[in-house]
PDB file of C-alpha atoms in Angstrom:
ATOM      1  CA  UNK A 779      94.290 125.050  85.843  1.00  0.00           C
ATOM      2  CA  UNK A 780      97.478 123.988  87.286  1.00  0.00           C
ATOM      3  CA  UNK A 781      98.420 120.587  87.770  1.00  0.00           C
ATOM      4  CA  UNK A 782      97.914 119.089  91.401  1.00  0.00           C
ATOM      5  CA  UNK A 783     100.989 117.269  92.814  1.00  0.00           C
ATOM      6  CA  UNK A 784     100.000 114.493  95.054  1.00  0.00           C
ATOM      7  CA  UNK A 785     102.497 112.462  97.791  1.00  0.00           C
ATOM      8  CA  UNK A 786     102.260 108.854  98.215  1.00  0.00           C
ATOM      9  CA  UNK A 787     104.280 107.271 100.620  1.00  0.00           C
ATOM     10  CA  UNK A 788     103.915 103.418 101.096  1.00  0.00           C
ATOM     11  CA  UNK A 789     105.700 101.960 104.776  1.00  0.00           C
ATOM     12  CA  UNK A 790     108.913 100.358 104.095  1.00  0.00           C
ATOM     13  CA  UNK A 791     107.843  97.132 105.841  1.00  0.00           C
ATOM     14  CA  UNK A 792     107.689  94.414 103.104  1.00  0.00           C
ATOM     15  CA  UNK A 793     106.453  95.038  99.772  1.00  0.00           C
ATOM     16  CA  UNK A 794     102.793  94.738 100.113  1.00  0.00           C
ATOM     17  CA  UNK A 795     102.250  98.539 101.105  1.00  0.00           C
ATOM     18  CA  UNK A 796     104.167  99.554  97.821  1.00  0.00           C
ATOM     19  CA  UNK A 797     102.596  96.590  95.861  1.00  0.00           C
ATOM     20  CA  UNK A 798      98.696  97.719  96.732  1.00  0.00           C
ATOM     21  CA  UNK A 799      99.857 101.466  96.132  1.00  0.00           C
ATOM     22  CA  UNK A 800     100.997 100.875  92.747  1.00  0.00           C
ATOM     23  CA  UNK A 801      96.893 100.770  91.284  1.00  0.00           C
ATOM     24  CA  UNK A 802      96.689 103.977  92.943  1.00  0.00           C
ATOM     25  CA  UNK A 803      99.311 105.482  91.461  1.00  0.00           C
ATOM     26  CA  UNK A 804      98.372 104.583  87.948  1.00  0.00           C
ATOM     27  CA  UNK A 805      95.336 105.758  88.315  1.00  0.00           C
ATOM     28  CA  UNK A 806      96.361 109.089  89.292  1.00  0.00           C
ATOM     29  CA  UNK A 807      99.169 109.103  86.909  1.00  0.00           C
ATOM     30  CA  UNK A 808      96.376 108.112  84.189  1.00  0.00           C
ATOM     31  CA  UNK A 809      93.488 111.402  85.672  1.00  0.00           C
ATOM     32  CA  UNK A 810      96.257 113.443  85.602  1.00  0.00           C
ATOM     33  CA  UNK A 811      97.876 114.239  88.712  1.00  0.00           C
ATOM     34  CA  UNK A 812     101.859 114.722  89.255  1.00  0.00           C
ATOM     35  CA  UNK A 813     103.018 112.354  91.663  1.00  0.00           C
ATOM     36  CA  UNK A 814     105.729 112.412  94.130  1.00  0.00           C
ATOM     37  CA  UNK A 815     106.711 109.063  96.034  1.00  0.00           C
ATOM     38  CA  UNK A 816     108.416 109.669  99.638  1.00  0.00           C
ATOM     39  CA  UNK A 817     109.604 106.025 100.634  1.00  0.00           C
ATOM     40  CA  UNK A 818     113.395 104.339 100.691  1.00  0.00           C
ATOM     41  CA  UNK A 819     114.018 100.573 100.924  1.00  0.00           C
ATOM     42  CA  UNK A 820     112.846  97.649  99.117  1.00  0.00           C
ATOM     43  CA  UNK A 821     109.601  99.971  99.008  1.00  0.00           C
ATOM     44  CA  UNK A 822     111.181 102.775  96.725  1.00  0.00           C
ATOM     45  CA  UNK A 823     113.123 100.487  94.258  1.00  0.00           C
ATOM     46  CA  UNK A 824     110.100  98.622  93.427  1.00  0.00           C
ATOM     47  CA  UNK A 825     107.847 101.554  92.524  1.00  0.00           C
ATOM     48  CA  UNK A 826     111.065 103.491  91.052  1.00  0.00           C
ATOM     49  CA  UNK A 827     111.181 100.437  88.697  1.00  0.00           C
ATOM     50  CA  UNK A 828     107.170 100.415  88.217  1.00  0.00           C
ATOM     51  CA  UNK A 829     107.550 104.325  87.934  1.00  0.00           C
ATOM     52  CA  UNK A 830     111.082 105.599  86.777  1.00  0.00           C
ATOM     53  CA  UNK A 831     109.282 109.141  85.327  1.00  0.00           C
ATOM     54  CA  UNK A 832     108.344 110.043  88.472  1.00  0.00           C
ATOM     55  CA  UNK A 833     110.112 111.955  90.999  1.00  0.00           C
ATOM     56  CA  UNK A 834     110.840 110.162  94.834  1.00  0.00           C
ATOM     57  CA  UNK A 835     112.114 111.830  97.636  1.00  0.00           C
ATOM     58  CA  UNK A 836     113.961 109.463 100.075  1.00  0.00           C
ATOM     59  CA  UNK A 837     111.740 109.255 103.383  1.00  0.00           C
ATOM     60  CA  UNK A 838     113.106 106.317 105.701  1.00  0.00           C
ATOM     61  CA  UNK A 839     109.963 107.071 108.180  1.00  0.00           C
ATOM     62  CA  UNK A 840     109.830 104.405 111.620  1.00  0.00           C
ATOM     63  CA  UNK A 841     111.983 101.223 111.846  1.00  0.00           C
ATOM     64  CA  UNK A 842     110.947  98.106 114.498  1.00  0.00           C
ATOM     65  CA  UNK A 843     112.882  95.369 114.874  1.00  0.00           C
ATOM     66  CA  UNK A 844     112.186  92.060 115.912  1.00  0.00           C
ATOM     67  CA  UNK A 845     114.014  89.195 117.964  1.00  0.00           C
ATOM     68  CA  UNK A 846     114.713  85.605 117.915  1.00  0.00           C
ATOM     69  CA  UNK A 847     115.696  86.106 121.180  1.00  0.00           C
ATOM     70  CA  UNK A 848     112.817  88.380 122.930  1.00  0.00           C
ATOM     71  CA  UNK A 849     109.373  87.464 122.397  1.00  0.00           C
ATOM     72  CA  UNK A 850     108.276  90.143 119.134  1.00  0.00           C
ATOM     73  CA  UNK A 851     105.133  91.242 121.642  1.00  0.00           C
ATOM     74  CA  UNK A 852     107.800  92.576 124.052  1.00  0.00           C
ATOM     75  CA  UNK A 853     110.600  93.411 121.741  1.00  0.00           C
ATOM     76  CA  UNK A 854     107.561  95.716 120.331  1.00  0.00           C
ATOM     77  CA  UNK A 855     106.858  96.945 123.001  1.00  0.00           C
ATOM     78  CA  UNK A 856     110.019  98.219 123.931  1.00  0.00           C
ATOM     79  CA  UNK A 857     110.468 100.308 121.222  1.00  0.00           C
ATOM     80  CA  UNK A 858     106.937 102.029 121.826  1.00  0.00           C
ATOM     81  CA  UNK A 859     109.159 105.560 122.351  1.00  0.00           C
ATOM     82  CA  UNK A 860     110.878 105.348 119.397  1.00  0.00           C
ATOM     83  CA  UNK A 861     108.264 104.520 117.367  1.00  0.00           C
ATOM     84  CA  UNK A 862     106.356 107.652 118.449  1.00  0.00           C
ATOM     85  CA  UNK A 863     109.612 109.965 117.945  1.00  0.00           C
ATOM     86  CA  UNK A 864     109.567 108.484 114.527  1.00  0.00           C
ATOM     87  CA  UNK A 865     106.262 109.369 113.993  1.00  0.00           C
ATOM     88  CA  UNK A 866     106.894 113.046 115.470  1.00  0.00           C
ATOM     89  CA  UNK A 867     110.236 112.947 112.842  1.00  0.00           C
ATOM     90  CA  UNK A 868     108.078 112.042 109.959  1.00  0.00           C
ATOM     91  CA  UNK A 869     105.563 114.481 110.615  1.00  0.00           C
ATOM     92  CA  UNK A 870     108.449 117.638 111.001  1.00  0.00           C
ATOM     93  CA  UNK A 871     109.668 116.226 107.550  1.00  0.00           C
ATOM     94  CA  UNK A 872     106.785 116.285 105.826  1.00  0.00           C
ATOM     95  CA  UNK A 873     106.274 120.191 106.641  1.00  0.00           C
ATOM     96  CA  UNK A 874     109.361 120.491 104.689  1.00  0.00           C
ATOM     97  CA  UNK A 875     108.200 118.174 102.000  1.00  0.00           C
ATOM     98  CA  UNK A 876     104.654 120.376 101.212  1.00  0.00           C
ATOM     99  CA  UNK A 877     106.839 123.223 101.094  1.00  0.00           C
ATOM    100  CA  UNK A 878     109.147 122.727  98.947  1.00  0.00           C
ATOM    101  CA  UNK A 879     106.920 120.743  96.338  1.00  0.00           C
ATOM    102  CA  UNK A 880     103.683 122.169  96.938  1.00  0.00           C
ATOM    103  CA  UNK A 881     101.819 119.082  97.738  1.00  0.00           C
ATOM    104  CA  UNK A 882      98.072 119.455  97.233  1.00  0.00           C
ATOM    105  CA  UNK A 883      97.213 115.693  98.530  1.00  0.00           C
ATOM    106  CA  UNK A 884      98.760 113.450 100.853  1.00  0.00           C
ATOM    107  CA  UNK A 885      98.127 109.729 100.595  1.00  0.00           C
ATOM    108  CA  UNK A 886     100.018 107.923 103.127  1.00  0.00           C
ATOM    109  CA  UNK A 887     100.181 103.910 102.892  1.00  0.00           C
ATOM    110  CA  UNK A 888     100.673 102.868 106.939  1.00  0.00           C
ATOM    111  CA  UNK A 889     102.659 106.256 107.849  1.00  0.00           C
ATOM    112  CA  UNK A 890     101.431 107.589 111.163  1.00  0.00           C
ATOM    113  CA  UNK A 891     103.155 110.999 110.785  1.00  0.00           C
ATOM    114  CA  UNK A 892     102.329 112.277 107.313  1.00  0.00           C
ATOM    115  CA  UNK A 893      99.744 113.699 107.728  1.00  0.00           C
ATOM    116  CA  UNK A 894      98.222 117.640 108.159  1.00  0.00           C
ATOM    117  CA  UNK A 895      96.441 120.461 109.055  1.00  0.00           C
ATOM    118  CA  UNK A 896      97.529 122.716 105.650  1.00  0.00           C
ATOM    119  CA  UNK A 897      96.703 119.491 103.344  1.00  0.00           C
ATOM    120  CA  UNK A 898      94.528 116.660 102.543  1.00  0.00           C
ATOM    121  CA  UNK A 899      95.402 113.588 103.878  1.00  0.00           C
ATOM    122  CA  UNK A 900      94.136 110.279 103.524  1.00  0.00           C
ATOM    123  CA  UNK A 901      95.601 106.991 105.543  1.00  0.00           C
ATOM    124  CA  UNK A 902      95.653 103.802 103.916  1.00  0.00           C
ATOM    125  CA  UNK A 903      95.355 100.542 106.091  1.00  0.00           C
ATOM    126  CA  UNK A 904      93.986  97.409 105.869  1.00  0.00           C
ATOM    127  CA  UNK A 905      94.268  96.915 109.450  1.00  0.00           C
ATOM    128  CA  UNK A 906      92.248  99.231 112.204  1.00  0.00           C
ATOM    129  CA  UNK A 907      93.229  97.469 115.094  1.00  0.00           C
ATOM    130  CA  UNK A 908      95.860  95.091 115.938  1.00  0.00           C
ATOM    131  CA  UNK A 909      95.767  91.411 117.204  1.00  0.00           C
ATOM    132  CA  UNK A 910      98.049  90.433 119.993  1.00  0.00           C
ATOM    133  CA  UNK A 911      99.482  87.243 121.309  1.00  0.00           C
ATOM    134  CA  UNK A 912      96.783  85.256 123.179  1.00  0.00           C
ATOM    135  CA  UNK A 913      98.127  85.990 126.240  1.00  0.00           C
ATOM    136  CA  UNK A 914      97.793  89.777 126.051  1.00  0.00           C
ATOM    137  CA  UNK A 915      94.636  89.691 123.968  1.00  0.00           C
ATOM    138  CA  UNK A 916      93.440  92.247 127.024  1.00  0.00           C
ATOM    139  CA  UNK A 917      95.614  94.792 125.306  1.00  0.00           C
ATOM    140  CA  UNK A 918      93.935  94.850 121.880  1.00  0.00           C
ATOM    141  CA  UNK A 919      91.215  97.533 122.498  1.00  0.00           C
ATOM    142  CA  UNK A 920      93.468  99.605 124.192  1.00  0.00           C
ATOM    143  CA  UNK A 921      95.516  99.304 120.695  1.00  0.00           C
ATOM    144  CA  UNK A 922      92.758  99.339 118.760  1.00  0.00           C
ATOM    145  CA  UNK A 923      91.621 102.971 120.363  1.00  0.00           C
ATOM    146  CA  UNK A 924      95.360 103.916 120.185  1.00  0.00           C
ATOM    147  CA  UNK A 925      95.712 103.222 116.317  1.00  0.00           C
ATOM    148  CA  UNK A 926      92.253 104.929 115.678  1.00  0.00           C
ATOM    149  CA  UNK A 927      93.574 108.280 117.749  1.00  0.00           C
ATOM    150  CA  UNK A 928      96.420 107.839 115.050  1.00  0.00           C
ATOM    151  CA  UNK A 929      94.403 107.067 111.680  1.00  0.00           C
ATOM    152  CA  UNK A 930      91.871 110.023 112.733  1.00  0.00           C
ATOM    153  CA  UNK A 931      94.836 112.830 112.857  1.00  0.00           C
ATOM    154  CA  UNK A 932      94.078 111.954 108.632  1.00  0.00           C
ATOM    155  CA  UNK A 933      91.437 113.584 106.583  1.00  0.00           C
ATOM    156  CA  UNK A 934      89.966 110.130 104.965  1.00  0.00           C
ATOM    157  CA  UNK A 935      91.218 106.348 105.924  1.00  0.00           C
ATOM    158  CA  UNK A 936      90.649 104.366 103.201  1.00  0.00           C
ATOM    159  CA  UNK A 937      90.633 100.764 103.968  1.00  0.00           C
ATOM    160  CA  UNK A 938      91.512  98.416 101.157  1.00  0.00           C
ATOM    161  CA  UNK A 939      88.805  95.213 101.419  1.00  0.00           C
ATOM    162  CA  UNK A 940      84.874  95.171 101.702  1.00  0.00           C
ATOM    163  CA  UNK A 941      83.071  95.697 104.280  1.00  0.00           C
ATOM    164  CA  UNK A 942      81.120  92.602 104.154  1.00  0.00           C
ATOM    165  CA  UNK A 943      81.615  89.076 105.780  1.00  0.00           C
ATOM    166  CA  UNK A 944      83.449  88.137 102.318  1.00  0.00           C
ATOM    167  CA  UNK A 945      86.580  90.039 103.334  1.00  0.00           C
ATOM    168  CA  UNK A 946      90.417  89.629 103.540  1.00  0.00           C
ATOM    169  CA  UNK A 947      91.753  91.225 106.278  1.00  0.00           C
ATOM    170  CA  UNK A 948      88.998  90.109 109.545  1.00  0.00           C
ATOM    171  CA  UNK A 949      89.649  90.991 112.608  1.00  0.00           C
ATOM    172  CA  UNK A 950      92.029  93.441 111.379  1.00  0.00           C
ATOM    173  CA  UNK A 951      90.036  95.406 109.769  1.00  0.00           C
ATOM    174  CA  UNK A 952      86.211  94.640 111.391  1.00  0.00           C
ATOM    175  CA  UNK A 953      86.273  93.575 115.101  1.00  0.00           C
ATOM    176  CA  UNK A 954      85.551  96.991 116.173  1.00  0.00           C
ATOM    177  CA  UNK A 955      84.078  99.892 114.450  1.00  0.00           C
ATOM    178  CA  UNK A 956      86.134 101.528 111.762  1.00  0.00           C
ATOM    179  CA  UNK A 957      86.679 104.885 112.524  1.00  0.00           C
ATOM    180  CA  UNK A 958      84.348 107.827 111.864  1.00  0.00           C
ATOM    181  CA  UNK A 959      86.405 109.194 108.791  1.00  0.00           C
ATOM    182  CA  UNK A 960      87.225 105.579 107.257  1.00  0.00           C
ATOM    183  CA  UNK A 961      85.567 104.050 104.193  1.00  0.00           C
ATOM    184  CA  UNK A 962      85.769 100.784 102.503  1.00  0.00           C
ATOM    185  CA  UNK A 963      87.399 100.933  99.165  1.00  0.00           C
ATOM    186  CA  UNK A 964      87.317  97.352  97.827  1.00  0.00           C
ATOM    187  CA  UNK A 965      90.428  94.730  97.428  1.00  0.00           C
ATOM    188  CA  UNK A 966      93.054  96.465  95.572  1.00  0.00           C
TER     189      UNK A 966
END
């Protein structure tokens, strides 16, 4: 039976997408699987140095910035379109990706667009809806519903912390109802 090549591709926000991947990835490397990281950053020169047999493909995926100057809710805000193109972007390049390395799983760490209708994909978050200032609290179930349209595009959501009251993450990951095709997968 021929070996099945799986994608992981952490966000490139901070280390702590790449750090909780890196289990994964071990575990995958140890059952079998060849893996392929798509990341860039601090992300991809961590798990290059955790990982220098595998191969990575360079995927820079959806930047926000934030201001000293403009309040982070708004400056967020603002860049609402081009966080969608970059979604869109990351979606056309990972049509290219499965092609050319015949991906047979997709497990993307906090990427919106890597995900598809030709492959498995599973979505890895800790965090199904999103808390706002206290001023716009109001907006967070409209977030929340617009992050689970986005995490239900994805085959599986695995969310990494229990599902009891002993958890890490709160109201991140259980003020509302995790969606339909998410499961609790324990602290990583």
């Amino acid at each position: 039976m021929p070996q099945k090549t799986i994608l992981i591709s952490p966000l490139n926000w901070g280390l702590g997408h790449a750090t909780r991947d890196i289990p994964i990835i071990e575990l995958l490397i140890n059952q079998g699987y060849k893996i392929i990281i798509a990341s860039s950053g601090q992300t991809e020169k961590i798990l290059r140095q955790e990982f220098p047999e595998i191969d990575f493909i360079n995927l820079s995926g959806v930047q926000i910035n934030y201001s000293a100057k403009i309040l982070p809710f708004f400056k967020i805000i603002l860049q609402i379109p081009q966080f969608f193109y970059g979604i869109y972007k990351e979606n056309l390049q990972l049509k290219k990706i499965i092609q050319k390395h015949n991906i047979d799983l997709i497990i993307s760490d906090n990427r919106y667009g890597l995900h598809s209708s030709k492959v498995p994909s599973i979505f890895i978050t800790h965090q199904i809806s999103v808390k706002a200032p206290r001023k716009f609290h109001f907006t967070e179930y409209f977030l929340y519903k617009l992050h689970k349209f986005f995490i239900q595009k994805f085959d599986k959501c695995f969310i990494p912390d229990s599902p009891t009251e002993q958890n890490l993450s709160g109201d991140l990951s259980h003020k509302y109802p995790k969606p339909e095709n998410a499961v609790y997968i324990g602290i990583l």
